[in-house]
């Protein structure tokens, strides 16, 4: 069916490229209004997604974050995409952060969902965008109300300096889901400095890869400034992407520090429901 | 039209006059001879309650008044001082701060001349972080905080003393914070437990240590009190507030540990169901949500296995 559609588009393009172009141009000239009424959406959209086709799809792209946040330095955010087929990439942005993009996640052999904690600098709309194989971004979002300064106050590890000895110390565990895939939960000790605090340069983990023990890449995360200090990441691998022999994590930060560690194979089942 | 403008002006200026000073409506409730409690609102901090969410109290002795906790702001402390004056002409000689949370110690400024004291951890916490705690409360309650300045307490170094015929015993406990001072008036049998005990209101846990909190509750139960004054909520008749606090704390901690061990994420732990028996606690959904955000990361840090790091 998909092949059929592509063929029709291709033939149409070959037969009369001029006829197709105006349709695309029209789509770009009248972008959809943000259902969350973010004051900075247009700026973020242009900066992060450039001219890529993009439409709001709140039914399939869900962002879960607490409405009221007490600690702007640790805002829990879960993004999940359902019913859109294969997802190439997921981007999370906090519209009013000085650097809005929190991460780019390439699910590879993971389910298109990721939970972590981010910094927000003030009350803002969070937008998550999922890229489907046809090159279209599907966007959802949520509003969070937070006190100021999540990105512009020093991290606790920065003040204690304890990261100098423990930098990149990593904690992780795998759980087996009923569908045969594994859940991974990962925590890395890192100050994740944004560079927006005077005198403290940007210093954050910008790449984390999950490989099976056999060496196959199964998930790829590229964090940016807003990811919270000592980030905790929860992701779910597909059954095909999961390994009975465990995993290897490889990461690097903006200063060129690198590390890797092995996660033992899942020995416990993921809780079927919340207590 | 002119009449309309005039009434609009009156409305405007009328509002301003009222907005000049937040008014705390404090009513001392007598719980024993010479002993009074000012019961706070059971909601979270907001502009309507001006941060008045904790219970404070005072003991009128023969030689002066002992205040237990000074409330959230200078204006609260001043309102408390007026409420005390309506009961006795004696001066306030001592202000005891139970712990370093902003709803309990930011009114001390109104009691110039009295000795303000607390436990060692509280003295340190207020000296180091008092300004941040006050600034944070400004953003939550606004105007009511006008002119509030942090007073760092001195150390309460004795565990027992007699003031104006009242024998006061001090218990230096912890668990709700690193330093929770419990004050027992052995003369009247009134026990001021601070926030180690809540009643009919969900707990707050931003600095909690669950194991130490449970130990402190056991110690509190061994004190031969006649009337307990919890940090939040109405006055209990007997020991039911301790039982409620202990059970809620155990459930909260167990549920979050279970979620962690089962591999759940923090955002999934938000969906844990509060059991029926705790549904009647004031603002339980709101506080449970805050508790998950505060406690789950600490549980993760301990429970996620270290897998080492090679660089």
Coordinates of C-alpha atoms in Angstrom, one line a residue:
Chain A
X1 CA 0.0 0.0 0.0
X2 CA 2.8 2.3 1.0
X3 CA 4.8 1.3 -2.0
X4 CA 1.8 2.1 -4.1
X5 CA 1.4 5.5 -2.7
X6 CA 5.1 6.3 -3.2
X7 CA 4.9 5.1 -6.8
X8 CA 2.0 7.4 -7.5
X9 CA 3.8 10.3 -5.9
X10 CA 6.9 9.5 -7.9
X11 CA 5.0 9.2 -11.2
X12 CA 3.3 12.4 -10.5
X13 CA 6.6 14.1 -9.7
X14 CA 8.1 12.7 -12.9
X15 CA 5.1 13.7 -15.0
X16 CA 4.7 17.1 -13.7
X17 CA 7.0 18.2 -10.9
X18 CA 5.6 21.7 -11.2
X19 CA 2.2 20.5 -10.2
X20 CA 3.5 18.8 -7.0
X21 CA 5.7 21.7 -5.8
X22 CA 3.0 24.3 -5.4
X23 CA 1.1 21.9 -3.1
X24 CA 4.2 21.5 -0.8
X25 CA 4.8 25.2 -0.9
X26 CA 1.3 25.9 0.1
X27 CA 1.6 23.5 3.1
X28 CA 4.8 25.3 4.2
X29 CA 3.3 28.8 3.8
X30 CA 0.5 28.1 6.2
X31 CA 2.0 26.1 9.1
X32 CA -0.5 24.7 11.7
X33 CA -1.1 26.8 14.8
X34 CA 0.3 25.4 18.0
X35 CA -2.5 23.9 20.0
X36 CA -0.5 24.7 23.2
X37 CA -0.2 28.4 22.3
X38 CA 3.5 28.6 23.0
X39 CA 4.8 32.1 22.5
X40 CA 8.1 30.7 21.1
X41 CA 6.9 27.9 19.0
X42 CA 7.6 29.5 15.6
X43 CA 11.2 30.3 16.6
X44 CA 11.8 26.8 17.9
X45 CA 10.1 25.2 14.9
X46 CA 12.3 27.2 12.4
X47 CA 15.5 26.6 14.4
X48 CA 15.0 22.9 15.1
X49 CA 13.0 21.6 12.2
X50 CA 13.8 24.1 9.6
X51 CA 11.4 23.7 6.7
X52 CA 10.6 20.0 7.3
X53 CA 6.9 19.1 7.0
X54 CA 5.4 19.0 10.4
X55 CA 1.9 18.6 11.8
X56 CA 0.3 18.4 15.2
X57 CA -0.9 14.9 16.2
X58 CA -1.8 14.9 19.9
X59 CA -3.5 11.5 19.6
X60 CA -0.3 9.7 18.6
X61 CA 2.4 11.7 20.2
X62 CA 2.0 12.0 24.0
X63 CA 4.1 14.1 26.4
X64 CA 3.6 13.4 30.1
X65 CA 5.0 15.9 32.5
X66 CA 3.7 17.2 35.8
X67 CA 1.6 20.4 35.4
X68 CA 3.2 21.9 38.5
X69 CA 6.9 21.6 39.0
X70 CA 8.8 22.4 42.1
X71 CA 12.4 21.8 41.0
X72 CA 13.1 23.3 37.5
X73 CA 16.3 21.4 37.5
X74 CA 14.6 17.9 37.5
X75 CA 11.4 17.9 35.5
X76 CA 10.2 14.4 34.7
X77 CA 9.1 14.0 31.1
X78 CA 7.9 10.9 29.3
X79 CA 7.4 10.9 25.5
X80 CA 5.5 8.1 23.8
X81 CA 4.5 7.6 20.2
X82 CA 1.9 5.1 19.2
X83 CA 0.3 4.0 16.0
X84 CA 2.5 5.8 13.6
X85 CA 4.6 2.8 12.4
X86 CA 8.4 3.1 12.3
X87 CA 9.8 6.2 14.0
X88 CA 13.2 7.4 12.8
X89 CA 13.8 10.0 15.4
X90 CA 12.1 11.7 18.4
X91 CA 13.1 15.3 19.4
X92 CA 12.0 16.9 22.7
X93 CA 12.1 20.7 23.0
X94 CA 11.4 23.0 25.9
X95 CA 10.3 26.1 24.0
X96 CA 11.4 28.8 26.4
X97 CA 14.8 27.3 27.4
X98 CA 17.8 29.2 26.2
X99 CA 18.7 26.1 24.3
X100 CA 15.4 24.4 23.6
X101 CA 16.4 21.0 22.3
X102 CA 16.7 18.5 25.2
X103 CA 17.5 15.4 23.1
X104 CA 17.3 13.6 19.8
X105 CA 16.4 10.0 20.2
X106 CA 16.9 7.5 17.4
X107 CA 14.9 4.4 18.5
X108 CA 16.8 2.0 16.1
X109 CA 15.6 -1.2 17.8
X110 CA 13.7 0.4 20.7
X111 CA 10.0 1.3 21.0
X112 CA 9.4 5.0 20.2
X113 CA 9.2 6.1 23.8
X114 CA 11.6 7.6 26.3
X115 CA 11.4 8.9 29.8
X116 CA 13.9 11.2 31.5
X117 CA 14.2 14.4 33.5
X118 CA 15.1 17.8 32.0
X119 CA 15.9 21.3 33.2
X120 CA 13.4 24.1 32.3
X121 CA 14.3 27.7 32.8
X122 CA 10.7 28.9 33.4
X123 CA 7.1 27.9 32.8
X124 CA 7.1 26.6 29.2
X125 CA 5.5 24.4 26.6
X126 CA 7.3 21.1 25.9
X127 CA 7.0 19.8 22.4
X128 CA 7.9 16.3 21.3
X129 CA 8.2 15.5 17.6
X130 CA 8.4 12.1 16.0
X131 CA 9.8 11.6 12.5
X132 CA 8.1 9.0 10.4
X133 CA 9.7 7.3 7.3
X134 CA 7.9 9.7 4.9
X135 CA 9.9 12.6 6.4
X136 CA 7.0 14.2 8.3
X137 CA 7.3 15.3 11.9
X138 CA 4.3 14.5 14.1
X139 CA 4.1 16.8 17.1
X140 CA 2.6 16.6 20.6
X141 CA 3.2 18.5 23.7
X142 CA 2.5 19.5 27.3
X143 CA 2.6 22.6 29.4
X144 CA 4.7 22.8 32.6
X145 CA 4.6 25.5 35.2
X146 CA 8.0 25.8 36.9
X147 CA 10.0 28.2 39.0
X148 CA 12.7 30.1 37.2
X149 CA 16.3 29.2 36.7
X150 CA 16.6 25.4 35.9
X151 CA 19.2 26.1 33.2
X152 CA 20.9 29.1 34.8
X153 CA 21.7 27.9 38.3
X154 CA 24.8 25.8 39.1
X155 CA 24.2 22.0 39.4
X156 CA 24.6 20.4 42.8
X157 CA 27.5 18.3 41.6
X158 CA 29.1 21.4 40.2
X159 CA 29.0 23.0 43.7
X160 CA 30.2 19.8 45.5
X161 CA 32.8 19.0 42.8
X162 CA 32.2 15.3 43.6
X163 CA 31.9 14.6 39.9
X164 CA 35.6 15.1 39.5
X165 CA 36.2 11.7 41.0
X166 CA 33.0 10.1 40.0
X167 CA 32.4 11.6 36.6
X168 CA 30.5 9.2 34.3
X169 CA 30.0 6.6 37.1
X170 CA 27.1 4.7 35.7
X171 CA 24.2 2.7 37.1
X172 CA 21.9 0.6 35.0
X173 CA 19.6 -2.4 35.1
X174 CA 17.5 -4.4 32.6
X175 CA 14.0 -5.8 33.2
X176 CA 12.2 -8.2 30.8
X177 CA 8.7 -7.1 29.6
X178 CA 6.0 -9.7 29.0
X179 CA 6.3 -9.1 25.2
X180 CA 9.9 -10.4 25.3
X181 CA 11.5 -6.9 25.0
X182 CA 13.8 -5.4 27.7
X183 CA 13.4 -2.2 29.6
X184 CA 16.6 -0.4 30.4
X185 CA 17.0 2.2 33.2
X186 CA 20.2 4.1 33.1
X187 CA 21.7 6.8 35.4
X188 CA 25.0 8.6 34.7
X189 CA 26.7 10.8 37.2
X190 CA 27.4 14.0 35.3
X191 CA 26.9 17.7 36.1
X192 CA 25.3 18.4 32.6
X193 CA 26.3 22.1 32.8
X194 CA 24.4 24.1 30.2
X195 CA 27.0 26.9 29.8
X196 CA 24.3 29.4 30.8
X197 CA 25.8 29.9 34.3
X198 CA 28.4 32.7 34.3
X199 CA 31.9 31.2 34.7
X200 CA 30.8 27.6 34.2
X201 CA 31.3 26.4 30.6
X202 CA 28.9 24.0 28.8
X203 CA 29.8 20.4 29.8
X204 CA 27.3 17.7 29.1
X205 CA 26.9 14.2 27.8
X206 CA 26.0 14.5 24.1
X207 CA 25.9 10.9 23.0
X208 CA 24.8 7.7 24.6
X209 CA 24.5 4.5 22.6
X210 CA 23.0 1.2 23.7
X211 CA 24.4 -1.9 22.1
X212 CA 23.7 -5.6 22.7
X213 CA 26.5 -7.6 24.3
X214 CA 27.1 -8.9 20.8
X215 CA 27.8 -5.3 19.6
X216 CA 24.6 -4.5 17.6
X217 CA 23.4 -0.9 18.0
X218 CA 19.9 -0.9 19.4
X219 CA 19.2 2.6 20.7
X220 CA 21.0 6.0 20.1
X221 CA 20.4 9.1 22.3
X222 CA 21.9 12.4 21.6
X223 CA 21.3 14.6 24.7
X224 CA 21.7 18.4 24.7
X225 CA 22.0 21.2 27.4
X226 CA 18.5 20.7 29.0
X227 CA 19.0 17.1 30.1
X228 CA 19.0 17.1 33.9
X229 CA 22.1 16.7 36.1
X230 CA 22.9 13.0 36.8
X231 CA 20.4 12.1 34.1
X232 CA 18.2 9.0 34.4
X233 CA 16.9 7.5 31.2
X234 CA 14.2 4.8 30.8
X235 CA 13.8 3.2 27.4
X236 CA 12.2 0.0 26.1
X237 CA 13.9 -2.2 23.5
X238 CA 11.8 -4.2 21.0
X239 CA 11.9 -8.0 21.5
X240 CA 14.1 -8.2 18.4
X241 CA 16.5 -5.6 19.8
X242 CA 16.8 -7.3 23.2
X243 CA 19.6 -9.6 24.1
X244 CA 19.8 -12.5 26.5
X245 CA 23.4 -11.7 27.1
X246 CA 23.0 -8.1 28.3
X247 CA 24.1 -4.8 26.9
X248 CA 27.0 -2.4 26.4
X249 CA 26.5 1.3 27.0
X250 CA 28.9 3.8 25.3
X251 CA 28.8 7.5 26.0
X252 CA 30.8 10.7 25.5
X253 CA 30.5 14.3 26.6
X254 CA 31.3 17.7 25.1
X255 CA 34.8 17.6 26.6
X256 CA 35.6 14.4 24.8
X257 CA 35.4 12.2 27.9
X258 CA 34.3 8.7 26.9
X259 CA 33.1 5.7 28.8
X260 CA 31.5 2.3 28.4
X261 CA 30.0 -0.2 30.8
X262 CA 28.2 -3.5 30.6
X263 CA 24.6 -4.1 31.8
X264 CA 23.8 -7.6 32.9
X265 CA 21.0 -9.5 31.1
X266 CA 17.5 -9.0 32.5
X267 CA 16.9 -11.3 35.4
X268 CA 13.7 -9.8 36.6
X269 CA 10.3 -9.1 35.0
X270 CA 9.0 -5.6 34.6
X271 CA 6.1 -4.9 36.9
X272 CA 2.9 -5.5 35.0
X273 CA 1.2 -2.5 36.7
X274 CA 1.8 0.3 39.1
X275 CA 1.5 -0.7 42.8
Chain B
X1 CA -20.1 58.3 33.0
X2 CA -18.3 60.5 35.6
X3 CA -20.0 58.5 38.4
X4 CA -18.8 55.3 36.8
X5 CA -15.2 56.6 36.6
X6 CA -15.4 57.8 40.2
X7 CA -16.6 54.4 41.4
X8 CA -13.9 52.7 39.4
X9 CA -11.3 55.0 41.1
X10 CA -12.7 54.1 44.5
X11 CA -12.6 50.4 43.7
X12 CA -9.0 50.8 42.5
X13 CA -7.8 52.8 45.6
X14 CA -9.9 50.7 47.9
X15 CA -8.1 47.6 46.6
X16 CA -4.8 49.2 47.0
X17 CA -5.4 50.1 50.6
X18 CA -6.3 46.6 51.4
X19 CA -3.4 45.3 49.4
X20 CA -0.9 47.2 51.5
X21 CA -0.6 44.6 54.1
X22 CA -1.6 40.9 54.1
X23 CA -3.8 40.2 57.1
X24 CA -3.4 36.9 59.0
X25 CA -6.5 35.9 60.9
X26 CA -5.1 34.1 63.9
X27 CA -7.2 32.5 66.6
X28 CA -5.3 31.0 69.6
X29 CA -7.0 27.7 70.8
X30 CA -6.3 26.8 74.4
X31 CA -5.1 23.1 74.7
X32 CA -3.9 23.2 78.3
X33 CA -3.3 25.7 81.2
X34 CA -1.6 28.7 79.7
X35 CA -1.0 26.8 76.5
X36 CA -2.3 27.9 73.1
X37 CA -2.1 26.7 69.5
X38 CA -2.6 28.6 66.3
X39 CA -3.9 26.1 63.7
X40 CA -2.8 26.6 60.1
X41 CA -4.5 26.0 56.8
X42 CA -4.2 22.5 55.5
X43 CA -3.6 23.5 51.9
X44 CA -0.3 24.0 50.3
X45 CA 1.4 27.5 50.2
X46 CA -0.8 30.0 48.3
X47 CA -1.5 33.7 48.2
X48 CA -4.8 33.3 50.1
X49 CA -3.2 31.7 53.2
X50 CA 0.0 33.7 53.0
X51 CA 2.0 30.6 53.9
X52 CA 0.1 30.1 57.1
X53 CA -0.1 26.3 56.8
X54 CA 1.7 25.1 59.9
X55 CA 0.6 25.0 63.5
X56 CA 2.4 27.2 65.9
X57 CA 1.9 27.6 69.7
X58 CA 2.8 29.5 72.8
X59 CA 3.1 28.7 76.5
X60 CA 2.4 31.5 79.1
X61 CA 4.6 30.9 82.0
X62 CA 5.0 33.0 85.2
X63 CA 8.0 34.8 83.9
X64 CA 7.3 35.2 80.2
X65 CA 6.0 33.5 77.1
X66 CA 7.6 30.7 75.2
X67 CA 6.8 30.5 71.5
X68 CA 7.0 27.3 69.5
X69 CA 7.6 28.0 65.8
X70 CA 7.2 31.6 64.5
X71 CA 5.3 30.9 61.2
X72 CA 6.1 31.8 57.6
X73 CA 6.7 35.6 57.6
X74 CA 7.4 38.8 59.5
X75 CA 3.7 39.7 59.2
X76 CA 2.7 36.3 60.6
X77 CA 5.1 36.8 63.6
X78 CA 3.6 40.2 64.3
X79 CA 0.1 38.9 64.1
X80 CA 1.1 36.1 66.5
X81 CA 2.6 38.7 68.9
X82 CA -0.7 40.6 68.9
X83 CA -2.6 37.4 69.5
X84 CA -0.3 36.7 72.5
X85 CA -0.8 40.2 73.8
X86 CA -4.5 39.6 73.8
X87 CA -3.9 36.7 76.2
X88 CA -1.1 38.0 78.5
X89 CA 0.9 41.2 79.1
X90 CA 4.0 39.2 79.7
X91 CA 6.8 39.5 77.2
X92 CA 8.0 36.7 74.8
X93 CA 11.2 35.4 76.3
X94 CA 12.0 32.5 74.1
X95 CA 11.2 31.3 70.5
X96 CA 11.9 27.6 69.8
X97 CA 12.1 26.6 66.1
X98 CA 11.3 23.0 65.6
X99 CA 13.0 22.7 62.1
X100 CA 14.2 24.6 59.1
X101 CA 11.2 24.6 56.9
X102 CA 10.0 28.1 55.8
X103 CA 6.4 27.8 57.2
X104 CA 8.0 27.3 60.7
X105 CA 10.8 29.8 61.2
X106 CA 10.4 33.0 59.1
X107 CA 8.3 34.9 61.7
X108 CA 11.1 35.1 64.3
X109 CA 12.0 38.7 63.3
X110 CA 8.8 39.9 65.1
X111 CA 10.2 38.6 68.5
X112 CA 13.1 41.0 68.9
X113 CA 14.4 40.7 72.5
X114 CA 13.5 37.0 72.8
X115 CA 16.1 34.2 72.5
X116 CA 15.5 32.3 69.3
X117 CA 16.8 28.7 69.6
X118 CA 16.8 25.4 67.7
X119 CA 18.6 22.1 67.2
X120 CA 22.1 22.0 65.7
X121 CA 21.1 20.9 62.2
X122 CA 18.4 23.5 62.0
X123 CA 20.8 26.3 63.0
X124 CA 23.2 25.2 60.3
X125 CA 20.4 24.8 57.7
X126 CA 18.9 28.3 58.3
X127 CA 22.4 29.9 58.4
X128 CA 23.2 28.3 55.0
X129 CA 20.0 28.2 53.2
X130 CA 17.5 30.5 55.0
X131 CA 17.7 33.1 52.4
X132 CA 16.9 30.7 49.5
X133 CA 14.0 29.2 51.5
X134 CA 12.6 32.7 52.1
X135 CA 13.1 33.7 48.5
X136 CA 11.3 30.6 47.4
X137 CA 8.4 31.3 49.7
X138 CA 8.1 34.8 48.2
X139 CA 7.4 33.3 44.8
X140 CA 4.7 31.0 46.3
X141 CA 2.8 33.4 48.6
X142 CA 3.8 36.9 47.4
X143 CA 2.8 40.0 49.4
X144 CA 2.4 38.3 52.7
X145 CA 6.2 37.9 52.8
X146 CA 6.9 41.7 52.7
X147 CA 9.8 42.7 54.8
X148 CA 10.6 39.2 56.0
X149 CA 14.2 38.7 57.0
X150 CA 15.9 35.5 58.1
X151 CA 16.8 35.2 61.8
X152 CA 19.3 32.4 62.4
X153 CA 18.6 30.7 65.7
X154 CA 21.1 30.0 68.5
X155 CA 21.8 26.5 69.5
X156 CA 19.4 25.1 72.2
X157 CA 22.2 23.4 74.2
X158 CA 20.3 22.1 77.2
X159 CA 17.9 19.1 77.0
X160 CA 15.9 20.2 80.0
X161 CA 15.1 23.6 81.6
X162 CA 12.4 25.2 83.8
X163 CA 11.0 28.5 82.6
X164 CA 8.5 30.3 84.9
X165 CA 7.4 27.0 86.5
X166 CA 7.1 25.0 83.3
X167 CA 9.5 22.1 83.0
X168 CA 10.5 21.9 79.3
X169 CA 12.2 18.8 77.9
X170 CA 13.9 18.8 74.5
X171 CA 14.2 15.8 72.2
X172 CA 16.7 16.2 69.4
X173 CA 15.2 13.9 66.7
X174 CA 15.3 13.7 62.9
X175 CA 13.6 12.1 59.9
X176 CA 11.3 14.8 58.6
X177 CA 14.5 16.9 58.3
X178 CA 18.0 16.3 59.4
X179 CA 17.1 18.1 62.7
X180 CA 13.7 18.0 64.3
X181 CA 13.4 19.4 67.8
X182 CA 10.5 18.1 69.8
X183 CA 9.4 20.1 72.9
X184 CA 7.6 18.5 75.8
X185 CA 6.1 20.6 78.6
X186 CA 6.2 18.1 81.4
X187 CA 4.2 20.5 83.6
X188 CA 1.1 20.5 81.4
X189 CA 1.8 17.3 79.4
X190 CA 1.6 19.1 76.1
X191 CA 4.0 17.7 73.4
X192 CA 4.9 19.9 70.4
X193 CA 6.2 17.4 67.9
X194 CA 6.7 19.8 64.9
X195 CA 6.5 18.1 61.5
X196 CA 7.4 14.6 62.7
X197 CA 3.7 14.2 63.1
X198 CA 0.9 15.3 60.7
X199 CA -2.8 14.8 61.3
X200 CA -5.5 14.4 58.6
X201 CA -3.1 16.0 56.2
X202 CA -0.7 14.3 53.8
X203 CA 3.0 14.4 54.8
X204 CA 5.6 16.6 53.1
X205 CA 9.0 14.9 52.5
X206 CA 11.4 17.2 50.7
X207 CA 14.2 16.4 53.2
X208 CA 12.9 13.2 54.7
X209 CA 14.9 10.2 55.9
X210 CA 12.2 7.5 56.2
X211 CA 14.1 5.1 58.5
X212 CA 15.1 7.8 60.9
X213 CA 11.6 9.3 60.8
X214 CA 10.1 5.9 61.8
X215 CA 12.6 5.7 64.7
X216 CA 11.7 9.2 65.9
X217 CA 8.0 8.2 65.9
X218 CA 8.8 5.3 68.2
X219 CA 10.6 7.7 70.6
X220 CA 7.7 10.1 70.5
X221 CA 5.3 7.3 71.5
X222 CA 7.4 6.7 74.6
X223 CA 6.9 10.3 75.9
X224 CA 4.2 10.5 78.6
X225 CA 2.2 13.3 76.9
X226 CA -1.5 14.3 77.5
X227 CA -2.0 16.4 74.4
X228 CA 0.0 16.2 71.2
X229 CA 0.4 19.3 68.9
X230 CA 1.2 18.0 65.4
X231 CA 3.0 20.3 62.9
X232 CA 0.0 20.3 60.5
X233 CA -3.7 19.5 60.9
X234 CA -6.2 19.5 63.8
X235 CA -5.5 18.5 67.4
X236 CA -5.7 14.7 67.9
X237 CA -7.3 13.2 71.0
X238 CA -4.7 10.5 71.7
X239 CA -2.0 8.8 69.7
X240 CA -3.9 8.4 66.4
X241 CA -1.9 11.1 64.6
X242 CA 1.3 9.1 65.2
X243 CA -0.3 6.0 63.8
X244 CA -1.6 7.8 60.8
X245 CA 1.8 9.4 60.1
X246 CA 3.7 6.1 60.5
X247 CA 1.3 4.2 58.3
X248 CA 1.2 6.8 55.5
X249 CA 5.0 7.0 55.5
X250 CA 5.4 3.3 55.4
X251 CA 2.9 2.9 52.5
X252 CA 4.6 5.8 50.6
X253 CA 8.0 4.4 50.9
X254 CA 7.0 0.8 50.2
X255 CA 5.0 1.8 47.1
X256 CA 7.9 3.8 45.7
X257 CA 10.4 1.0 46.5
X258 CA 8.1 -1.5 44.8
X259 CA 7.8 0.7 41.7
X260 CA 11.6 1.0 41.6
X261 CA 12.2 -2.7 42.0
X262 CA 9.6 -3.5 39.4
X263 CA 11.5 -1.3 36.8
X264 CA 9.0 1.6 36.6
X265 CA 10.0 5.1 35.7
X266 CA 9.2 8.1 37.9
X267 CA 6.5 9.2 35.4
X268 CA 4.9 5.8 35.9
X269 CA 5.1 6.1 39.7
X270 CA 3.0 9.2 39.6
X271 CA 0.1 6.8 38.7
X272 CA 0.4 4.8 41.9
X273 CA -3.1 4.7 43.5
X274 CA -3.4 6.2 47.0
X275 CA -5.2 3.6 49.2
X276 CA -8.7 4.2 50.3
X277 CA -7.7 4.8 54.0
X278 CA -5.6 7.8 53.1
X279 CA -8.1 9.3 50.6
X280 CA -9.5 11.6 53.4
X281 CA -6.1 13.2 54.2
X282 CA -6.1 16.9 53.1
X283 CA -4.4 17.5 49.7
X284 CA -3.3 13.9 49.5
X285 CA -3.1 13.8 45.6
X286 CA -1.1 17.0 45.4
X287 CA 1.3 16.0 48.2
X288 CA 1.7 12.4 46.9
X289 CA 2.7 13.9 43.5
X290 CA 5.3 16.1 45.2
X291 CA 6.5 13.2 47.3
X292 CA 7.1 11.0 44.2
X293 CA 9.1 13.8 42.5
X294 CA 11.2 14.2 45.7
X295 CA 11.7 10.7 46.9
X296 CA 11.9 8.6 43.7
X297 CA 15.2 10.0 42.5
X298 CA 16.7 9.3 45.9
X299 CA 15.4 5.7 45.8
X300 CA 16.8 5.3 42.2
X301 CA 20.2 6.6 43.3
X302 CA 20.4 3.9 45.9
X303 CA 18.7 1.0 44.1
X304 CA 20.1 1.2 40.6
X305 CA 23.1 -1.1 40.5
X306 CA 26.5 0.5 39.7
X307 CA 27.9 -1.1 36.6
X308 CA 31.3 0.6 36.7
X309 CA 32.8 2.9 34.2
X310 CA 35.8 2.6 31.9
X311 CA 37.3 5.7 30.4

